[in-house]
Amino acid sequence: PVALNFGRKEKQVSLAVLGGLLLVGLFFRFSWGYQPSFLGQRSVFSRNRAGLSERVTGKFLSSLFGKDVKISRDGSGFSVGGMTVGSKLPKDYPKDVPIYPRAEIQSYLGIGSGANSTATFASKETPEKLADYYERELAANGWQFETSRFGELLILIGQKEEGRSCSVSITGPEDGETTFILTLKHEEKE
């Protein structure tokens, strides 16, 4: 853990620099043919790598924290020290872990390909329908699991013989959406 102790002046300078980087990023995004993600695909000027604003922000954060910080090309996440934080699952996420098809990912925190990770999802489905889906799909993918209910909370805990575990925590609907958290853990055997 890094402890940063900034005085008032350092905080003001840091905020001014971050504000400037934000303005520079917006300038590049809108003036050089880039389109924000809510308008669809990027323009023909876009290359298959992080844009200038993402690279500049990554370099700034790297110098601030003393570790290499990489920001994803679409700005949906970042990685530092092998840990990824964002709103998308990695491309090589374990295939034997089912993801409910009509669920929207809210957040992701993981190391590497997702073997050790936590992802939060939201769905319009009922907790019972989600639990039925996960019981069926976990069994089909070779997971041994138990289901427990604690009031509004449903928890499925699964194991595989390779030292892998999986848990799905499903909470009752709030504002019309059911939230569930999918946690994976892989313990290497010595």
PDB file of C-alpha atoms in Angstrom:
ATOM      1  CA  PRO A   1       0.000   0.000   0.000  1.00  0.00           C
ATOM      2  CA  VAL A   2       1.196   3.448  -0.922  1.00  0.00           C
ATOM      3  CA  ALA A   3       0.474   6.278   1.518  1.00  0.00           C
ATOM      4  CA  LEU A   4       0.222   9.655  -0.162  1.00  0.00           C
ATOM      5  CA  ASN A   5       0.267  12.708   2.082  1.00  0.00           C
ATOM      6  CA  PHE A   6      -0.422  15.877   0.145  1.00  0.00           C
ATOM      7  CA  GLY A   7      -0.626  19.381   1.533  1.00  0.00           C
ATOM      8  CA  ARG A   8      -3.166  21.958   0.391  1.00  0.00           C
ATOM      9  CA  LYS A   9      -0.917  23.368  -2.344  1.00  0.00           C
ATOM     10  CA  GLU A  10      -0.070  19.921  -3.748  1.00  0.00           C
ATOM     11  CA  LYS A  11      -3.766  19.022  -3.858  1.00  0.00           C
ATOM     12  CA  GLN A  12      -4.586  22.214  -5.751  1.00  0.00           C
ATOM     13  CA  VAL A  13      -1.771  21.574  -8.266  1.00  0.00           C
ATOM     14  CA  SER A  14      -2.866  17.941  -8.702  1.00  0.00           C
ATOM     15  CA  LEU A  15      -6.475  18.951  -9.318  1.00  0.00           C
ATOM     16  CA  ALA A  16      -5.364  21.607 -11.798  1.00  0.00           C
ATOM     17  CA  VAL A  17      -3.213  19.053 -13.672  1.00  0.00           C
ATOM     18  CA  LEU A  18      -6.026  16.471 -13.720  1.00  0.00           C
ATOM     19  CA  GLY A  19      -8.482  19.140 -14.917  1.00  0.00           C
ATOM     20  CA  GLY A  20      -6.028  20.115 -17.655  1.00  0.00           C
ATOM     21  CA  LEU A  21      -5.601  16.485 -18.710  1.00  0.00           C
ATOM     22  CA  LEU A  22      -9.372  16.111 -18.839  1.00  0.00           C
ATOM     23  CA  LEU A  23      -9.664  19.183 -21.061  1.00  0.00           C
ATOM     24  CA  VAL A  24      -6.827  17.986 -23.319  1.00  0.00           C
ATOM     25  CA  GLY A  25      -8.473  14.575 -23.543  1.00  0.00           C
ATOM     26  CA  LEU A  26     -11.817  16.120 -24.467  1.00  0.00           C
ATOM     27  CA  PHE A  27     -10.105  18.329 -27.043  1.00  0.00           C
ATOM     28  CA  PHE A  28      -8.457  15.340 -28.744  1.00  0.00           C
ATOM     29  CA  ARG A  29     -11.583  13.267 -28.513  1.00  0.00           C
ATOM     30  CA  PHE A  30     -13.838  15.844 -30.175  1.00  0.00           C
ATOM     31  CA  SER A  31     -11.527  17.803 -32.463  1.00  0.00           C
ATOM     32  CA  TRP A  32      -9.499  15.040 -34.113  1.00  0.00           C
ATOM     33  CA  GLY A  33     -12.413  12.964 -35.328  1.00  0.00           C
ATOM     34  CA  TYR A  34     -12.940  10.752 -32.308  1.00  0.00           C
ATOM     35  CA  GLN A  35     -16.486  10.062 -31.258  1.00  0.00           C
ATOM     36  CA  PRO A  36     -17.490   9.401 -27.668  1.00  0.00           C
ATOM     37  CA  SER A  37     -18.517   5.799 -27.043  1.00  0.00           C
ATOM     38  CA  PHE A  38     -22.179   6.727 -26.569  1.00  0.00           C
ATOM     39  CA  LEU A  39     -22.291   7.804 -30.255  1.00  0.00           C
ATOM     40  CA  GLY A  40     -21.080   4.459 -31.546  1.00  0.00           C
ATOM     41  CA  GLN A  41     -17.830   3.412 -33.197  1.00  0.00           C
ATOM     42  CA  ARG A  42     -14.781   5.616 -33.408  1.00  0.00           C
ATOM     43  CA  SER A  43     -13.839   7.376 -36.626  1.00  0.00           C
ATOM     44  CA  VAL A  44     -11.481   6.155 -39.339  1.00  0.00           C
ATOM     45  CA  PHE A  45      -8.647   8.050 -37.606  1.00  0.00           C
ATOM     46  CA  SER A  46      -8.849   5.625 -34.698  1.00  0.00           C
ATOM     47  CA  ARG A  47      -6.161   2.985 -34.492  1.00  0.00           C
ATOM     48  CA  ASN A  48      -6.266  -0.365 -32.750  1.00  0.00           C
ATOM     49  CA  ARG A  49      -4.541   0.963 -29.618  1.00  0.00           C
ATOM     50  CA  ALA A  50      -5.204   3.363 -26.805  1.00  0.00           C
ATOM     51  CA  GLY A  51      -5.822   6.967 -27.826  1.00  0.00           C
ATOM     52  CA  LEU A  52      -3.567   9.847 -26.879  1.00  0.00           C
ATOM     53  CA  SER A  53      -5.737  10.886 -23.933  1.00  0.00           C
ATOM     54  CA  GLU A  54      -5.709   7.334 -22.522  1.00  0.00           C
ATOM     55  CA  ARG A  55      -1.916   7.072 -22.968  1.00  0.00           C
ATOM     56  CA  VAL A  56      -1.265  10.493 -21.385  1.00  0.00           C
ATOM     57  CA  THR A  57      -3.547   9.692 -18.443  1.00  0.00           C
ATOM     58  CA  GLY A  58      -1.875   6.280 -18.051  1.00  0.00           C
ATOM     59  CA  LYS A  59       1.596   7.875 -18.014  1.00  0.00           C
ATOM     60  CA  PHE A  60       0.476  10.489 -15.482  1.00  0.00           C
ATOM     61  CA  LEU A  61      -1.026   7.865 -13.157  1.00  0.00           C
ATOM     62  CA  SER A  62       2.057   5.651 -13.606  1.00  0.00           C
ATOM     63  CA  SER A  63       4.321   8.470 -12.457  1.00  0.00           C
ATOM     64  CA  LEU A  64       1.984   9.292  -9.574  1.00  0.00           C
ATOM     65  CA  PHE A  65       1.761   5.713  -8.239  1.00  0.00           C
ATOM     66  CA  GLY A  66       5.186   4.436  -9.287  1.00  0.00           C
ATOM     67  CA  LYS A  67       3.666   1.451 -11.133  1.00  0.00           C
ATOM     68  CA  ASP A  68       2.731   0.948 -14.773  1.00  0.00           C
ATOM     69  CA  VAL A  69      -0.929   1.962 -15.231  1.00  0.00           C
ATOM     70  CA  LYS A  70      -2.629   1.032 -18.505  1.00  0.00           C
ATOM     71  CA  ILE A  71      -6.012   2.451 -19.463  1.00  0.00           C
ATOM     72  CA  SER A  72      -8.136   0.415 -21.879  1.00  0.00           C
ATOM     73  CA  ARG A  73      -8.627   1.738 -25.391  1.00  0.00           C
ATOM     74  CA  ASP A  74     -12.315   2.432 -24.841  1.00  0.00           C
ATOM     75  CA  GLY A  75     -11.767   3.905 -21.370  1.00  0.00           C
ATOM     76  CA  SER A  76     -13.852   1.204 -19.657  1.00  0.00           C
ATOM     77  CA  GLY A  77     -11.115   0.146 -17.261  1.00  0.00           C
ATOM     78  CA  PHE A  78      -7.492   0.201 -16.236  1.00  0.00           C
ATOM     79  CA  SER A  79      -4.849  -2.212 -15.011  1.00  0.00           C
ATOM     80  CA  VAL A  80      -2.052  -1.713 -12.540  1.00  0.00           C
ATOM     81  CA  GLY A  81       0.379  -4.327 -11.228  1.00  0.00           C
ATOM     82  CA  GLY A  82      -1.483  -7.181 -12.967  1.00  0.00           C
ATOM     83  CA  MET A  83      -4.818  -6.194 -11.439  1.00  0.00           C
ATOM     84  CA  THR A  84      -7.639  -5.037 -13.729  1.00  0.00           C
ATOM     85  CA  VAL A  85     -10.506  -2.775 -12.688  1.00  0.00           C
ATOM     86  CA  GLY A  86     -13.321  -1.879 -15.053  1.00  0.00           C
ATOM     87  CA  SER A  87     -16.702  -2.611 -16.496  1.00  0.00           C
ATOM     88  CA  LYS A  88     -15.875  -5.494 -18.870  1.00  0.00           C
ATOM     89  CA  LEU A  89     -14.801  -9.095 -18.411  1.00  0.00           C
ATOM     90  CA  PRO A  90     -11.400 -10.038 -19.863  1.00  0.00           C
ATOM     91  CA  LYS A  91     -11.480 -11.784 -23.249  1.00  0.00           C
ATOM     92  CA  ASP A  92      -9.922 -14.941 -21.779  1.00  0.00           C
ATOM     93  CA  TYR A  93     -12.369 -15.190 -18.838  1.00  0.00           C
ATOM     94  CA  PRO A  94     -12.845 -18.878 -17.858  1.00  0.00           C
ATOM     95  CA  LYS A  95     -15.281 -20.522 -20.314  1.00  0.00           C
ATOM     96  CA  ASP A  96     -16.641 -23.005 -17.744  1.00  0.00           C
ATOM     97  CA  VAL A  97     -18.092 -20.163 -15.650  1.00  0.00           C
ATOM     98  CA  PRO A  98     -21.532 -19.249 -16.988  1.00  0.00           C
ATOM     99  CA  ILE A  99     -22.544 -15.616 -17.426  1.00  0.00           C
ATOM    100  CA  TYR A 100     -26.288 -15.001 -17.456  1.00  0.00           C
ATOM    101  CA  PRO A 101     -27.033 -13.838 -21.031  1.00  0.00           C
ATOM    102  CA  ARG A 102     -29.431 -11.018 -20.118  1.00  0.00           C
ATOM    103  CA  ALA A 103     -27.271  -9.570 -17.349  1.00  0.00           C
ATOM    104  CA  GLU A 104     -25.377  -6.306 -17.584  1.00  0.00           C
ATOM    105  CA  ILE A 105     -21.960  -6.104 -15.980  1.00  0.00           C
ATOM    106  CA  GLN A 106     -21.615  -3.297 -13.457  1.00  0.00           C
ATOM    107  CA  SER A 107     -18.007  -3.733 -12.309  1.00  0.00           C
ATOM    108  CA  TYR A 108     -15.051  -6.091 -12.543  1.00  0.00           C
ATOM    109  CA  LEU A 109     -11.953  -6.539 -10.368  1.00  0.00           C
ATOM    110  CA  GLY A 110      -9.537  -9.318 -11.184  1.00  0.00           C
ATOM    111  CA  ILE A 111      -6.013 -10.577 -11.685  1.00  0.00           C
ATOM    112  CA  GLY A 112      -4.934 -11.995 -15.024  1.00  0.00           C
ATOM    113  CA  SER A 113      -7.568 -13.873 -17.015  1.00  0.00           C
ATOM    114  CA  GLY A 114     -10.209 -13.780 -14.291  1.00  0.00           C
ATOM    115  CA  ALA A 115      -9.299 -16.961 -12.405  1.00  0.00           C
ATOM    116  CA  ASN A 116      -9.165 -14.764  -9.286  1.00  0.00           C
ATOM    117  CA  SER A 117     -11.823 -12.114  -9.727  1.00  0.00           C
ATOM    118  CA  THR A 118     -15.094 -10.540  -8.645  1.00  0.00           C
ATOM    119  CA  ALA A 119     -17.710  -9.234 -11.077  1.00  0.00           C
ATOM    120  CA  THR A 120     -21.003  -7.527 -10.232  1.00  0.00           C
ATOM    121  CA  PHE A 121     -23.991  -7.832 -12.580  1.00  0.00           C
ATOM    122  CA  ALA A 122     -27.553  -6.513 -12.743  1.00  0.00           C
ATOM    123  CA  SER A 123     -30.548  -8.215 -14.354  1.00  0.00           C
ATOM    124  CA  LYS A 124     -34.298  -7.705 -14.656  1.00  0.00           C
ATOM    125  CA  GLU A 125     -34.830 -11.407 -13.811  1.00  0.00           C
ATOM    126  CA  THR A 126     -36.038 -12.698 -10.446  1.00  0.00           C
ATOM    127  CA  PRO A 127     -33.491 -14.151  -8.003  1.00  0.00           C
ATOM    128  CA  GLU A 128     -35.133 -17.583  -8.365  1.00  0.00           C
ATOM    129  CA  LYS A 129     -34.736 -17.556 -12.159  1.00  0.00           C
ATOM    130  CA  LEU A 130     -31.073 -16.559 -11.828  1.00  0.00           C
ATOM    131  CA  ALA A 131     -30.484 -19.272  -9.202  1.00  0.00           C
ATOM    132  CA  ASP A 132     -32.130 -21.895 -11.476  1.00  0.00           C
ATOM    133  CA  TYR A 133     -29.903 -20.802 -14.364  1.00  0.00           C
ATOM    134  CA  TYR A 134     -26.708 -20.997 -12.292  1.00  0.00           C
ATOM    135  CA  GLU A 135     -27.607 -24.345 -10.718  1.00  0.00           C
ATOM    136  CA  ARG A 136     -28.250 -25.827 -14.181  1.00  0.00           C
ATOM    137  CA  GLU A 137     -25.216 -24.273 -15.895  1.00  0.00           C
ATOM    138  CA  LEU A 138     -22.713 -24.881 -13.091  1.00  0.00           C
ATOM    139  CA  ALA A 139     -23.701 -28.571 -13.017  1.00  0.00           C
ATOM    140  CA  ALA A 140     -23.401 -28.761 -16.833  1.00  0.00           C
ATOM    141  CA  ASN A 141     -19.866 -27.331 -16.608  1.00  0.00           C
ATOM    142  CA  GLY A 142     -18.682 -29.848 -13.987  1.00  0.00           C
ATOM    143  CA  TRP A 143     -18.980 -27.739 -10.824  1.00  0.00           C
ATOM    144  CA  GLN A 144     -19.995 -29.344  -7.514  1.00  0.00           C
ATOM    145  CA  PHE A 145     -22.054 -26.772  -5.604  1.00  0.00           C
ATOM    146  CA  GLU A 146     -24.436 -26.056  -2.725  1.00  0.00           C
ATOM    147  CA  THR A 147     -27.226 -23.494  -2.619  1.00  0.00           C
ATOM    148  CA  SER A 148     -28.122 -21.601   0.562  1.00  0.00           C
ATOM    149  CA  ARG A 149     -30.787 -18.998   1.267  1.00  0.00           C
ATOM    150  CA  PHE A 150     -30.506 -16.292   3.902  1.00  0.00           C
ATOM    151  CA  GLY A 151     -33.679 -14.212   3.659  1.00  0.00           C
ATOM    152  CA  GLU A 152     -33.356 -12.082   0.492  1.00  0.00           C
ATOM    153  CA  LEU A 153     -29.871 -13.454  -0.219  1.00  0.00           C
ATOM    154  CA  LEU A 154     -29.258 -16.597  -2.303  1.00  0.00           C
ATOM    155  CA  ILE A 155     -25.706 -17.997  -2.378  1.00  0.00           C
ATOM    156  CA  LEU A 156     -24.356 -20.765  -4.608  1.00  0.00           C
ATOM    157  CA  ILE A 157     -20.870 -22.034  -3.728  1.00  0.00           C
ATOM    158  CA  GLY A 158     -19.117 -24.293  -6.220  1.00  0.00           C
ATOM    159  CA  GLN A 159     -15.870 -26.281  -6.268  1.00  0.00           C
ATOM    160  CA  LYS A 160     -13.788 -28.007  -8.916  1.00  0.00           C
ATOM    161  CA  GLU A 161     -11.012 -30.522  -8.379  1.00  0.00           C
ATOM    162  CA  GLU A 162      -8.294 -28.211  -9.766  1.00  0.00           C
ATOM    163  CA  GLY A 163      -8.419 -26.048  -6.599  1.00  0.00           C
ATOM    164  CA  ARG A 164     -10.942 -23.689  -8.119  1.00  0.00           C
ATOM    165  CA  SER A 165     -13.966 -22.242  -6.374  1.00  0.00           C
ATOM    166  CA  CYS A 166     -16.870 -20.132  -7.541  1.00  0.00           C
ATOM    167  CA  SER A 167     -19.593 -18.308  -5.664  1.00  0.00           C
ATOM    168  CA  VAL A 168     -22.706 -16.554  -6.914  1.00  0.00           C
ATOM    169  CA  SER A 169     -24.428 -14.206  -4.454  1.00  0.00           C
ATOM    170  CA  ILE A 170     -27.874 -13.083  -5.604  1.00  0.00           C
ATOM    171  CA  THR A 171     -29.747 -10.315  -3.785  1.00  0.00           C
ATOM    172  CA  GLY A 172     -33.441  -9.498  -4.060  1.00  0.00           C
ATOM    173  CA  PRO A 173     -34.642  -6.963  -6.596  1.00  0.00           C
ATOM    174  CA  GLU A 174     -34.201  -3.274  -5.873  1.00  0.00           C
ATOM    175  CA  ASP A 175     -35.618  -0.689  -8.279  1.00  0.00           C
ATOM    176  CA  GLY A 176     -36.659  -3.515 -10.605  1.00  0.00           C
ATOM    177  CA  GLU A 177     -33.177  -5.058 -10.878  1.00  0.00           C
ATOM    178  CA  THR A 178     -31.634  -8.081  -9.234  1.00  0.00           C
ATOM    179  CA  THR A 179     -27.933  -7.790  -8.411  1.00  0.00           C
ATOM    180  CA  PHE A 180     -25.586 -10.755  -8.347  1.00  0.00           C
ATOM    181  CA  ILE A 181     -21.889 -11.047  -7.625  1.00  0.00           C
ATOM    182  CA  LEU A 182     -19.785 -13.743  -9.285  1.00  0.00           C
ATOM    183  CA  THR A 183     -16.519 -14.491  -7.455  1.00  0.00           C
ATOM    184  CA  LEU A 184     -13.810 -16.877  -8.689  1.00  0.00           C
ATOM    185  CA  LYS A 185     -10.776 -18.136  -6.808  1.00  0.00           C
ATOM    186  CA  HIS A 186      -8.003 -20.432  -7.971  1.00  0.00           C
ATOM    187  CA  GLU A 187      -5.556 -21.769  -5.407  1.00  0.00           C
ATOM    188  CA  GLU A 188      -2.395 -23.207  -6.901  1.00  0.00           C
ATOM    189  CA  LYS A 189      -1.414 -26.527  -5.354  1.00  0.00           C
ATOM    190  CA  GLU A 190       2.181 -26.769  -4.175  1.00  0.00           C
TER     191      GLU A 190
END
